[in-house]
Coordinates of C-alpha atoms in Angstrom, one line a residue:
X206 CA 116.8 112.2 124.1
X207 CA 117.8 114.1 121.0
X208 CA 118.0 112.3 117.7
X209 CA 121.3 111.7 116.0
X210 CA 120.0 113.4 112.8
X211 CA 117.5 116.0 112.0
X212 CA 115.5 116.0 108.7
X213 CA 114.0 118.7 106.7
X214 CA 110.3 118.5 105.6
X215 CA 111.4 117.2 102.2
X216 CA 113.3 114.3 103.7
X217 CA 116.8 115.7 103.3
X218 CA 119.1 115.0 106.3
X219 CA 120.7 117.6 108.5
X220 CA 123.5 116.6 110.9
X221 CA 123.3 116.9 114.6
X222 CA 125.8 115.6 117.2
X223 CA 124.7 112.4 118.9
X224 CA 124.4 111.8 122.6
X225 CA 125.2 108.7 124.5
X226 CA 122.6 106.5 126.2
X227 CA 122.8 103.2 128.0
X228 CA 120.0 100.8 127.7
X229 CA 119.9 97.3 129.1
X230 CA 117.0 94.9 129.3
X231 CA 116.0 91.3 129.7
X232 CA 112.8 89.3 129.3
X233 CA 111.4 86.2 130.8
X234 CA 110.2 84.2 127.7
X235 CA 107.6 82.3 129.6
X236 CA 105.9 85.1 131.5
X237 CA 106.5 88.1 129.2
X238 CA 107.3 90.3 132.2
X239 CA 110.3 92.5 132.0
X240 CA 113.0 91.9 134.6
X241 CA 116.2 93.3 135.9
X242 CA 119.3 94.1 133.9
X243 CA 120.7 91.1 131.9
X244 CA 124.5 90.3 131.6
X245 CA 126.2 91.5 128.4
X246 CA 126.1 88.7 125.9
X247 CA 127.9 89.6 122.7
X248 CA 127.3 87.5 119.6
X249 CA 130.1 85.3 118.4
X250 CA 132.2 86.7 115.5
X251 CA 131.1 83.9 113.1
X252 CA 127.5 84.7 113.8
X253 CA 128.1 88.4 113.1
X254 CA 129.6 87.4 109.7
X255 CA 126.7 85.1 109.0
X256 CA 124.2 87.8 109.7
X257 CA 126.0 90.3 107.4
X258 CA 126.1 87.6 104.6
X259 CA 122.4 86.9 105.0
X260 CA 121.4 90.5 104.8
X261 CA 123.4 91.1 101.6
X262 CA 122.3 87.8 100.0
X263 CA 118.6 88.2 100.7
X264 CA 118.3 84.9 102.6
X265 CA 115.8 86.6 104.9
X266 CA 113.3 86.9 102.1
X267 CA 110.6 84.2 102.5
X268 CA 108.9 83.0 99.4
X269 CA 105.7 84.9 98.4
X270 CA 102.3 83.2 98.7
X271 CA 101.5 80.6 96.1
X272 CA 98.6 80.9 93.7
X273 CA 96.3 78.9 96.0
X274 CA 97.4 80.9 99.0
X275 CA 96.7 84.2 97.2
X276 CA 93.3 82.9 96.2
X277 CA 92.7 82.0 99.9
X278 CA 93.7 85.5 100.9
X279 CA 91.1 86.8 98.5
X280 CA 88.4 84.9 100.3
X281 CA 88.1 82.0 97.9
X282 CA 87.5 78.9 100.0
X283 CA 88.7 75.5 98.8
X284 CA 89.9 73.6 101.9
X285 CA 87.9 70.7 103.5
X286 CA 87.7 72.5 106.8
X287 CA 86.1 75.5 105.0
X288 CA 83.2 73.2 104.0
X289 CA 82.7 72.4 107.7
X290 CA 82.9 76.1 108.4
X291 CA 80.1 76.9 105.9
X292 CA 77.9 74.1 107.2
X293 CA 78.4 75.3 110.8
X294 CA 77.7 78.8 109.7
X295 CA 74.3 77.8 108.2
X296 CA 73.4 75.7 111.3
X297 CA 74.3 78.6 113.6
X298 CA 72.2 81.1 111.6
X299 CA 69.2 78.7 111.6
X300 CA 69.6 78.1 115.3
X301 CA 69.8 81.8 116.0
X302 CA 66.4 82.3 114.3
X303 CA 64.9 79.4 116.1
X304 CA 66.1 80.6 119.5
X305 CA 64.9 84.2 118.9
X306 CA 61.4 83.1 118.0
X307 CA 60.9 80.1 120.2
X308 CA 62.7 81.3 123.4
X309 CA 63.4 85.0 123.3
X310 CA 60.0 86.1 122.0
X311 CA 57.9 84.0 124.4
X312 CA 59.9 85.3 127.3
X313 CA 59.3 88.9 126.3
X314 CA 55.6 88.3 125.8
X315 CA 55.3 86.6 129.2
X316 CA 57.2 89.4 130.9
X317 CA 55.1 92.0 129.0
X318 CA 58.2 93.4 127.4
X319 CA 59.4 94.8 130.8
X320 CA 62.8 93.0 130.9
X321 CA 65.5 92.5 128.2
X322 CA 66.0 88.9 127.2
X323 CA 69.3 87.3 126.5
X324 CA 69.4 88.5 122.9
X325 CA 66.9 91.3 122.7
X326 CA 67.4 94.6 124.6
X327 CA 64.1 96.4 125.0
X328 CA 65.6 99.4 123.2
X329 CA 66.0 97.5 119.9
X330 CA 63.4 96.9 117.2
X331 CA 62.7 93.3 116.6
X332 CA 64.0 93.4 113.0
X333 CA 67.3 94.8 114.4
X334 CA 67.5 91.9 116.8
X335 CA 67.1 89.5 114.0
X336 CA 69.9 91.1 112.0
X337 CA 72.2 91.1 115.0
X338 CA 71.3 87.4 115.7
X339 CA 72.4 86.5 112.2
X340 CA 75.5 88.6 112.3
X341 CA 76.4 87.4 115.8
X342 CA 76.2 83.7 114.7
X343 CA 79.0 84.3 112.2
X344 CA 81.9 85.7 114.3
X345 CA 82.6 82.8 116.7
X346 CA 82.9 80.4 113.8
X347 CA 85.8 82.0 112.0
X348 CA 89.0 80.0 112.3
X349 CA 91.2 81.2 109.4
X350 CA 92.0 84.4 107.5
X351 CA 90.4 83.0 104.4
X352 CA 87.1 82.5 106.1
X353 CA 87.3 86.0 107.5
X354 CA 87.8 87.5 104.0
X355 CA 85.1 85.3 102.5
X356 CA 82.7 87.1 104.8
X357 CA 84.3 90.4 103.9
X358 CA 83.4 89.8 100.3
X359 CA 79.7 89.9 101.2
X360 CA 80.1 93.0 103.4
X361 CA 82.0 94.9 100.8
X362 CA 79.5 93.9 98.1
X363 CA 76.4 95.0 100.0
X364 CA 77.3 98.1 102.0
X365 CA 78.6 100.3 99.1
X366 CA 75.2 99.9 97.3
X367 CA 73.7 102.3 99.9
X368 CA 75.7 105.2 98.4
X369 CA 73.3 105.1 95.4
X370 CA 70.7 106.8 97.6
X371 CA 73.0 109.7 98.8
X372 CA 73.0 112.9 97.0
X373 CA 75.5 115.8 96.8
X374 CA 78.5 113.7 97.4
X375 CA 81.4 112.9 95.0
X376 CA 83.5 109.8 95.3
X377 CA 86.9 109.4 93.6
X378 CA 88.0 105.8 93.8
X379 CA 91.3 104.0 93.3
X380 CA 93.6 106.8 94.2
X381 CA 97.2 105.5 94.1
X382 CA 100.7 106.7 95.0
X383 CA 104.1 105.1 95.2
X384 CA 105.9 105.2 98.6
X385 CA 109.6 104.8 99.1
X386 CA 109.9 103.1 102.4
X387 CA 113.5 104.0 103.1
X388 CA 112.9 107.7 102.6
X389 CA 109.6 107.6 104.6
X390 CA 111.3 106.0 107.6
X391 CA 114.2 108.5 107.8
X392 CA 112.7 110.5 110.7
X393 CA 111.8 107.3 112.6
X394 CA 115.3 105.8 112.2
X395 CA 116.9 109.1 113.3
X396 CA 114.9 109.2 116.5
X397 CA 115.9 105.6 117.2
X398 CA 119.5 105.8 116.1
X399 CA 121.0 106.1 119.6
X400 CA 119.0 103.2 121.0
X401 CA 119.9 101.0 118.1
X402 CA 123.6 101.9 118.2
X403 CA 123.7 100.9 121.9
X404 CA 122.1 97.5 121.1
X405 CA 124.6 97.1 118.3
X406 CA 127.7 98.1 120.3
X407 CA 126.7 95.6 123.0
X408 CA 126.4 92.8 120.4
X409 CA 122.7 92.1 120.7
X410 CA 121.3 90.5 117.6
X411 CA 118.8 92.6 115.7
X412 CA 118.5 89.8 113.0
X413 CA 114.8 89.2 112.4
X414 CA 115.5 85.5 111.9
X415 CA 117.6 85.2 115.1
X416 CA 116.7 88.2 117.4
X417 CA 118.2 88.5 120.9
X418 CA 115.9 88.8 123.9
X419 CA 117.3 92.3 124.5
X420 CA 116.4 93.4 121.0
X421 CA 112.8 92.0 121.4
X422 CA 112.5 93.6 124.8
X423 CA 113.5 97.0 123.4
X424 CA 110.1 97.1 121.7
X425 CA 108.4 98.0 124.9
X426 CA 110.7 100.2 127.1
X427 CA 108.9 102.3 129.7
X428 CA 107.2 105.3 128.1
X429 CA 106.7 107.3 131.3
X430 CA 108.4 107.7 134.7
X431 CA 112.1 108.2 135.7
X432 CA 113.3 105.6 133.2
X433 CA 111.3 106.7 130.2
X434 CA 112.7 105.7 126.9
X435 CA 111.4 105.6 123.3
X436 CA 110.6 102.0 122.4
X437 CA 112.2 100.4 119.4
X438 CA 110.3 99.8 116.1
X439 CA 110.5 96.5 114.3
X440 CA 111.4 96.3 110.6
X441 CA 108.6 95.6 108.2
X442 CA 108.4 92.0 107.0
X443 CA 105.9 92.3 104.2
X444 CA 106.7 92.1 100.5
X445 CA 108.0 95.3 98.8
X446 CA 108.8 96.0 95.2
X447 CA 112.3 95.4 94.0
X448 CA 113.1 99.1 94.4
X449 CA 112.0 99.1 98.1
X450 CA 108.7 100.9 97.3
X451 CA 105.1 99.9 97.5
X452 CA 101.7 101.3 96.3
X453 CA 99.4 102.9 98.7
X454 CA 95.7 103.2 97.8
X455 CA 92.7 105.1 99.0
X456 CA 89.7 107.1 97.9
X457 CA 88.4 110.6 98.2
X458 CA 84.9 111.6 99.3
X459 CA 83.7 115.2 99.0
X460 CA 80.4 116.7 100.3
X461 CA 79.5 119.1 97.4
X462 CA 78.1 122.5 98.0
X463 CA 74.3 122.7 98.6
X464 CA 72.6 126.1 97.9
X465 CA 70.0 125.2 100.4
X466 CA 72.5 124.6 103.2
X467 CA 73.2 127.9 105.1
X468 CA 76.5 126.6 106.5
X469 CA 79.7 128.2 105.1
X470 CA 81.9 126.0 103.0
X471 CA 84.0 123.7 105.2
X472 CA 87.8 123.3 104.8
X473 CA 87.9 120.2 107.0
X474 CA 89.8 117.2 105.6
X475 CA 89.3 113.9 107.5
X476 CA 92.1 111.3 107.2
X477 CA 90.1 108.1 107.9
X478 CA 91.2 104.5 108.6
X479 CA 88.5 101.8 108.2
X480 CA 88.0 99.0 110.7
X481 CA 88.3 95.3 110.1
X482 CA 90.6 93.7 112.7
X483 CA 93.7 94.9 110.7
X484 CA 92.8 92.0 108.3
X485 CA 89.8 92.7 106.1
X486 CA 87.3 95.3 104.8
X487 CA 88.3 98.4 102.8
X488 CA 87.3 102.0 102.1
X489 CA 84.4 100.5 100.0
X490 CA 82.8 99.0 103.1
X491 CA 82.8 102.3 104.9
X492 CA 82.0 104.5 101.9
X493 CA 78.3 105.1 102.8
X494 CA 79.0 106.0 106.4
X495 CA 81.8 108.4 105.4
X496 CA 79.6 110.1 102.8
X497 CA 77.0 110.8 105.5
X498 CA 79.7 112.0 107.9
X499 CA 81.1 114.4 105.3
X500 CA 77.6 115.9 104.7
X501 CA 77.1 116.3 108.5
X502 CA 80.4 118.1 108.9
X503 CA 79.4 120.5 106.2
X504 CA 79.5 121.3 102.4
X505 CA 83.1 121.2 101.1
X506 CA 84.2 118.6 103.6
X507 CA 86.6 116.0 102.1
X508 CA 87.5 112.6 103.4
X509 CA 90.6 110.6 102.4
X510 CA 89.8 107.0 103.3
X511 CA 93.1 105.1 103.4
X512 CA 93.3 101.5 102.0
X513 CA 96.2 100.7 104.3
X514 CA 98.2 97.5 104.1
X515 CA 96.8 94.8 106.3
X516 CA 97.9 91.5 107.9
X517 CA 98.8 88.8 107.3
X518 CA 100.5 90.1 104.2
X519 CA 101.8 93.2 106.0
X520 CA 101.9 92.9 109.8
X521 CA 102.7 95.8 112.2
X522 CA 104.0 98.4 111.7
X523 CA 103.0 98.6 108.0
X524 CA 99.6 100.3 108.7
X525 CA 101.2 103.0 110.9
X526 CA 103.7 103.8 108.1
X527 CA 100.9 104.0 105.6
X528 CA 99.2 106.5 107.9
X529 CA 102.3 108.7 107.9
X530 CA 102.6 108.4 104.1
X531 CA 98.9 109.4 103.7
X532 CA 99.5 112.5 105.9
X533 CA 102.4 113.5 103.7
X534 CA 100.3 113.0 100.6
X535 CA 97.8 115.4 102.0
X536 CA 100.1 118.1 103.3
X537 CA 103.3 117.7 101.1
X538 CA 102.5 115.8 97.9
X539 CA 106.0 116.7 96.6
X540 CA 107.7 114.9 99.4
X541 CA 110.8 112.9 98.4
X542 CA 109.2 109.6 99.7
X543 CA 106.2 109.9 97.4
X544 CA 105.8 109.4 93.7
X545 CA 102.4 110.5 92.4
X546 CA 100.6 109.4 89.2
X547 CA 98.6 112.4 87.9
X548 CA 95.8 110.1 86.8
X549 CA 95.7 107.9 90.0
X550 CA 96.6 110.3 92.8
X551 CA 94.3 113.3 91.8
X552 CA 97.2 115.5 90.9
X553 CA 97.7 118.4 90.7
X554 CA 95.8 119.6 93.7
X555 CA 96.4 122.2 96.3
X556 CA 98.1 120.6 99.4
X557 CA 95.9 120.5 102.5
X558 CA 96.5 122.9 105.3
X559 CA 97.5 120.6 108.2
X560 CA 95.5 122.8 110.5
X561 CA 92.4 121.6 108.8
X562 CA 93.1 117.9 109.2
X563 CA 91.2 115.6 111.5
X564 CA 92.4 112.0 112.0
X565 CA 89.7 109.4 112.5
X566 CA 89.1 105.7 112.5
X567 CA 86.8 102.9 113.7
X568 CA 87.7 99.7 115.5
X569 CA 91.1 98.6 114.2
X570 CA 91.2 101.8 112.2
X571 CA 90.8 103.7 115.4
X572 CA 93.9 101.8 116.6
X573 CA 95.7 103.0 113.4
X574 CA 94.5 106.5 114.0
X575 CA 95.7 106.5 117.7
X576 CA 99.0 104.9 116.7
X577 CA 99.6 107.5 114.0
X578 CA 99.1 110.4 116.3
X579 CA 101.6 108.8 118.8
X580 CA 104.0 108.0 116.0
X581 CA 104.0 111.6 114.8
X582 CA 104.5 113.0 118.3
X583 CA 107.1 110.5 119.5
X584 CA 108.9 109.1 116.5
X585 CA 108.7 111.8 113.8
X586 CA 108.7 115.2 115.4
X587 CA 111.9 114.7 117.5
X588 CA 114.0 114.3 114.4
X589 CA 112.4 117.1 112.3
X590 CA 114.2 120.5 112.0
X591 CA 110.9 122.1 111.2
X592 CA 108.0 120.4 113.1
X593 CA 104.9 119.2 111.5
X594 CA 101.6 120.8 112.5
X595 CA 99.6 118.1 114.3
X596 CA 96.0 117.4 113.4
X597 CA 93.7 119.4 115.7
X598 CA 91.3 116.5 116.5
X599 CA 91.4 112.7 116.7
X600 CA 88.1 110.8 116.4
X601 CA 88.1 107.2 117.7
X602 CA 85.0 105.2 117.1
X603 CA 85.0 102.0 119.1
X604 CA 88.8 102.0 118.9
X605 CA 90.6 98.7 119.2
X606 CA 93.2 100.0 121.6
X607 CA 93.9 96.7 123.4
X608 CA 94.3 93.9 120.8
X609 CA 95.2 91.4 123.5
X610 CA 91.6 91.3 125.0
X611 CA 92.9 91.9 128.5
X612 CA 90.0 94.0 129.7
X613 CA 86.7 92.7 131.2
X614 CA 84.3 93.7 128.4
X615 CA 86.4 91.9 125.8
X616 CA 85.9 88.6 127.7
X617 CA 82.3 88.9 128.9
X618 CA 79.2 87.0 127.9
X619 CA 77.3 89.9 126.4
X620 CA 75.1 88.3 123.7
X621 CA 74.2 91.6 122.0
X622 CA 77.5 92.6 120.3
X623 CA 78.3 90.9 117.0
X624 CA 82.1 91.3 117.7
X625 CA 83.4 88.0 119.0
X626 CA 85.4 87.9 122.2
X627 CA 88.1 87.4 123.1
X628 CA 89.9 88.1 119.8
X629 CA 93.5 88.1 121.2
X630 CA 95.5 86.8 124.2
X631 CA 97.4 88.5 127.0
X632 CA 101.1 88.7 126.3
X633 CA 101.9 87.3 129.7
X634 CA 100.3 83.8 129.4
X635 CA 102.0 81.5 126.9
X636 CA 99.7 78.5 127.7
X637 CA 96.6 80.5 126.8
X638 CA 98.3 81.7 123.6
X639 CA 99.3 78.2 122.6
X640 CA 95.9 76.7 123.2
X641 CA 93.8 79.5 121.6
X642 CA 91.6 77.7 119.1
X643 CA 89.9 80.6 117.3
X644 CA 91.6 83.0 114.9
X645 CA 93.9 85.2 117.0
X646 CA 93.4 88.5 115.4
X647 CA 96.0 90.2 117.5
X648 CA 98.6 87.6 116.6
X649 CA 97.7 87.9 112.9
X650 CA 98.3 91.7 113.1
X651 CA 101.6 91.4 114.9
X652 CA 103.2 88.3 113.3
X653 CA 101.0 87.3 110.3
X654 CA 99.8 83.9 109.4
X655 CA 102.4 81.2 108.6
X656 CA 99.9 79.1 106.6
X657 CA 99.4 81.8 104.0
X658 CA 102.2 84.4 104.2
X659 CA 105.3 83.0 106.0
X660 CA 107.7 85.6 107.3
X661 CA 110.6 85.7 109.9
X662 CA 108.2 86.3 112.8
X663 CA 105.9 83.2 112.2
X664 CA 107.6 80.7 109.9
X665 CA 110.2 79.4 112.5
X666 CA 107.8 77.6 114.9
X667 CA 105.1 78.6 117.3
X668 CA 107.6 79.2 120.1
X669 CA 109.4 81.8 118.0
X670 CA 106.1 83.3 116.9
X671 CA 105.2 83.6 120.6
X672 CA 108.4 85.4 121.3
X673 CA 107.6 88.1 118.8
X674 CA 104.0 88.2 119.9
X675 CA 104.6 88.7 123.6
X676 CA 107.0 91.7 123.0
X677 CA 105.2 93.4 120.1
X678 CA 101.8 93.2 121.9
X679 CA 103.4 95.5 124.5
X680 CA 104.5 98.0 122.0
X681 CA 103.1 101.5 122.8
X682 CA 101.8 101.8 119.2
X683 CA 100.0 98.4 119.5
X684 CA 98.5 98.7 123.1
X685 CA 98.6 102.5 123.7
X686 CA 96.1 102.3 126.7
X687 CA 98.7 100.2 128.6
X688 CA 102.2 101.2 127.5
X689 CA 102.2 104.6 125.7
X690 CA 103.0 108.1 126.8
X691 CA 99.8 109.8 125.6
X692 CA 100.8 113.3 126.6
X693 CA 101.0 116.2 124.1
X694 CA 98.3 114.8 121.8
X695 CA 95.3 116.5 120.1
X696 CA 91.7 117.0 121.1
X697 CA 90.1 113.6 121.2
X698 CA 86.6 112.3 120.9
X699 CA 85.8 108.6 121.6
X700 CA 82.6 106.8 120.8
X701 CA 81.5 103.5 122.2
X702 CA 78.3 101.7 123.2
X703 CA 77.0 100.0 126.4
X704 CA 77.1 96.6 124.4
X705 CA 80.4 97.3 122.6
X706 CA 82.9 94.5 123.1
X707 CA 85.6 97.2 123.2
X708 CA 83.8 99.6 125.6
X709 CA 86.6 99.2 128.2
X710 CA 89.3 99.9 125.7
X711 CA 87.7 103.3 125.0
X712 CA 86.9 104.1 128.6
X713 CA 90.5 103.4 129.7
X714 CA 91.9 105.3 126.8
X715 CA 89.8 108.3 127.6
X716 CA 90.8 108.3 131.2
X717 CA 94.6 108.2 130.3
X718 CA 94.2 110.9 127.6
X719 CA 92.4 113.2 130.0
X720 CA 95.0 112.9 132.7
X721 CA 97.9 113.4 130.3
X722 CA 96.3 116.3 128.3
X723 CA 94.5 118.5 130.8
X724 CA 94.6 121.5 128.4
X725 CA 92.9 119.6 125.5
X726 CA 89.4 118.5 124.9
X727 CA 88.9 114.8 125.8
X728 CA 85.3 113.5 125.4
X729 CA 83.8 110.0 125.4
X730 CA 80.3 109.3 124.5
X731 CA 78.8 106.0 125.5
X732 CA 75.6 105.2 123.5
X733 CA 72.9 103.2 125.3
X734 CA 72.2 99.7 123.9
X735 CA 74.6 100.2 121.0
X736 CA 77.1 97.6 119.7
X737 CA 80.6 97.8 118.2
X738 CA 80.9 100.6 115.7
X739 CA 77.1 101.2 115.4
X740 CA 77.9 104.2 113.3
X741 CA 78.1 102.0 110.2
X742 CA 74.5 100.9 110.6
X743 CA 73.3 104.2 109.2
X744 CA 69.6 103.1 109.0
X745 CA 69.6 103.4 112.8
X746 CA 68.8 106.7 114.4
X747 CA 71.6 106.4 117.1
X748 CA 74.0 105.9 114.2
X749 CA 72.9 109.1 112.5
X750 CA 72.9 110.9 115.9
X751 CA 76.5 109.7 116.5
X752 CA 77.6 111.0 113.1
X753 CA 76.2 114.5 113.9
X754 CA 77.9 114.4 117.3
X755 CA 81.2 113.7 115.5
X756 CA 80.6 116.7 113.3
X757 CA 79.9 119.1 116.2
X758 CA 83.0 117.9 118.1
X759 CA 85.1 118.7 115.0
X760 CA 83.6 122.2 115.1
X761 CA 84.4 122.5 118.8
X762 CA 88.0 121.4 118.2
X763 CA 88.4 123.8 115.4
X764 CA 87.4 126.7 117.6
X765 CA 89.7 125.4 120.4
X766 CA 92.5 125.5 117.8
X767 CA 91.6 129.1 116.9
X768 CA 91.6 130.0 120.6
X769 CA 95.1 128.6 121.0
X770 CA 96.3 130.5 117.9
X771 CA 94.7 133.7 119.1
X772 CA 92.2 133.9 116.3
X773 CA 89.3 133.6 118.7
X774 CA 88.7 134.6 122.3
X775 CA 87.9 131.9 124.8
X776 CA 84.8 133.8 125.9
X777 CA 83.5 133.9 122.3
X778 CA 84.1 130.2 121.9
X779 CA 82.3 129.4 125.1
X780 CA 79.4 131.6 124.1
X781 CA 79.1 129.8 120.7
X782 CA 79.1 126.5 122.6
X783 CA 76.2 127.6 124.8
X784 CA 74.3 128.9 121.8
X785 CA 74.8 126.1 119.3
X786 CA 74.9 123.1 121.7
X787 CA 72.5 123.8 124.5
X788 CA 71.8 120.1 125.2
X789 CA 75.4 119.0 125.1
X790 CA 76.9 117.8 128.3
X791 CA 80.2 119.7 128.9
X792 CA 81.1 118.8 132.5
X793 CA 84.6 117.6 133.0
X794 CA 85.4 115.1 135.7
X795 CA 88.5 115.0 137.9
X796 CA 90.5 113.3 135.1
X797 CA 89.7 116.1 132.7
X798 CA 87.4 114.0 130.6
X799 CA 83.8 114.8 129.5
X800 CA 82.1 111.5 130.4
X801 CA 78.8 111.3 128.6
X802 CA 76.1 108.7 128.2
X803 CA 73.6 109.1 125.3
X804 CA 70.2 107.4 125.5
X805 CA 68.1 106.2 122.5
X806 CA 66.4 109.6 122.2
X807 CA 69.7 111.4 122.0
X808 CA 69.5 112.9 125.6
X809 CA 73.0 113.4 127.1
X810 CA 73.9 112.8 130.7
X811 CA 77.3 113.6 132.3
X812 CA 78.3 110.2 133.8
X813 CA 80.5 107.1 133.3
X814 CA 79.0 103.7 133.0
X815 CA 81.0 100.5 133.4
X816 CA 83.7 98.7 135.4
X817 CA 85.6 100.8 138.0
X818 CA 88.6 102.4 136.5
X819 CA 91.0 101.1 139.1
X820 CA 90.2 97.6 137.8
X821 CA 91.0 98.5 134.2
X822 CA 94.2 100.2 135.2
X823 CA 95.4 97.0 136.9
X824 CA 94.7 94.7 134.0
X825 CA 98.4 94.7 133.0
X826 CA 101.4 94.6 135.3
X827 CA 103.7 97.6 135.4
X828 CA 106.5 97.8 132.8
X829 CA 109.8 96.9 134.6
X830 CA 112.2 97.6 131.9
X831 CA 115.3 99.5 133.1
X832 CA 117.2 102.4 131.6
X833 CA 120.5 103.6 133.2

């Protein structure tokens, strides 16, 4: 489907004749399953006038958080239930230590350390089990966003201190740029213009306060097959400045040149998105890991770590838009959507060659990285008169690609991983959603939190919030492993661990990427006895090994790019692989994926380890939306 308007690289529109499409869709509010075509139900004329008046009068603007709510969002606890949380936290931590030393340790001694206990895999050092026991005792106790960010204060206060021990790395903090959202979204709106015009012509309400079922269902139209159609995008509901702009922040990390390092100066620039369930942490919490990664890639490597907007203040799709804005900042700092401050945006600097960009992220940041690549390919490129050069590699470290916790590993009883599970609910079961007692991270990302930041998706009752949740959870940029067309993407490396709560997310994603991109490199490395995003625990040898493996995949991807561009022969590239990476498993399976398991000594073996893929593929029902 051709977009109604093409845009130049600076954001200026260029006209293009529109084409007609017909889209109809309905949804069962209780089950979340898409069904057959619905009858045409135009809105009454008086409701149309009311909607127009509301949009011009700003009645859709919900009040900003109060002073106490802002304090709570900063992690300052003051509610009575938070006292209970802290007491329970202390009790669980003490109990974890008692259990380890009075139950686990005696069992290991009696079994002569031949069998893993409930909380201590034989491959772990005992001190590491103690740390994991303490960390693991925290996650299941979290009930509110304030409690989550309270814990984030300790993480962000401790982890950056490790940078003090790293040499030959420069860090430039508090980089800021202004982003004009209307200009930024011109390509997206052009790509969706025809779909939105059809919904408007048929009278389906796109009012965020009173949306029609057809509008909500347009968020997850089939992405592949005979009825493939680009899914709609919801409007942002977070607060913006009066001029419709917002401030995007981040920080630069650069590995400086070392005269003792024989490697040539690297031109690689990594666009990185930190993890944290789309709700907490920041570039500061990942600074030490990224410094080490930059050094592993080579002297001269730069990393731009994005402090993207998070929920509940800015639910989906704010983070995806920030990723696009960050890409423009790197490649076209003079773009019309951006306003740069010379002191806070490191200007002037030479724009980055997009051929040198690598997109990466861990956990929720991996979800942002995957969504960004899809967004560029499906929502931006179709409306561009001059196409953007896509990043040559995507690095997904324990990516959260299924926020709804629909896969087996997300719901298992694995005691080793600190990541609590489940952390979301399937969008097909309203009863489970309504009765979910813990903090629903997926719902927070998609609709926000009505107790701290009310918005049109969450402030009108839990039934309305469920309506938004069940449809947005099926959006291809939210759950790409279930609903997205993942073809025509870049070379991709996925990392996970045998005790990662999200191991199935990454395995299913790798399988689908391999099938859809047979000409690209798709590799997944599963690290024995490792937990969620073990890369950030850089005092562990498997973490340092994983960082080096990321660096060598970036080098492989760069050579694959050069082969595609005719700058290097395929034979020469293969010879360099055999010479430099003799111990690296390269065997592709039938789905065009390099399935690799890595043991504690770093030895690689070409195999997959986990639930059968056919079970993972059937975890969601097929998308039954219709396009005629």
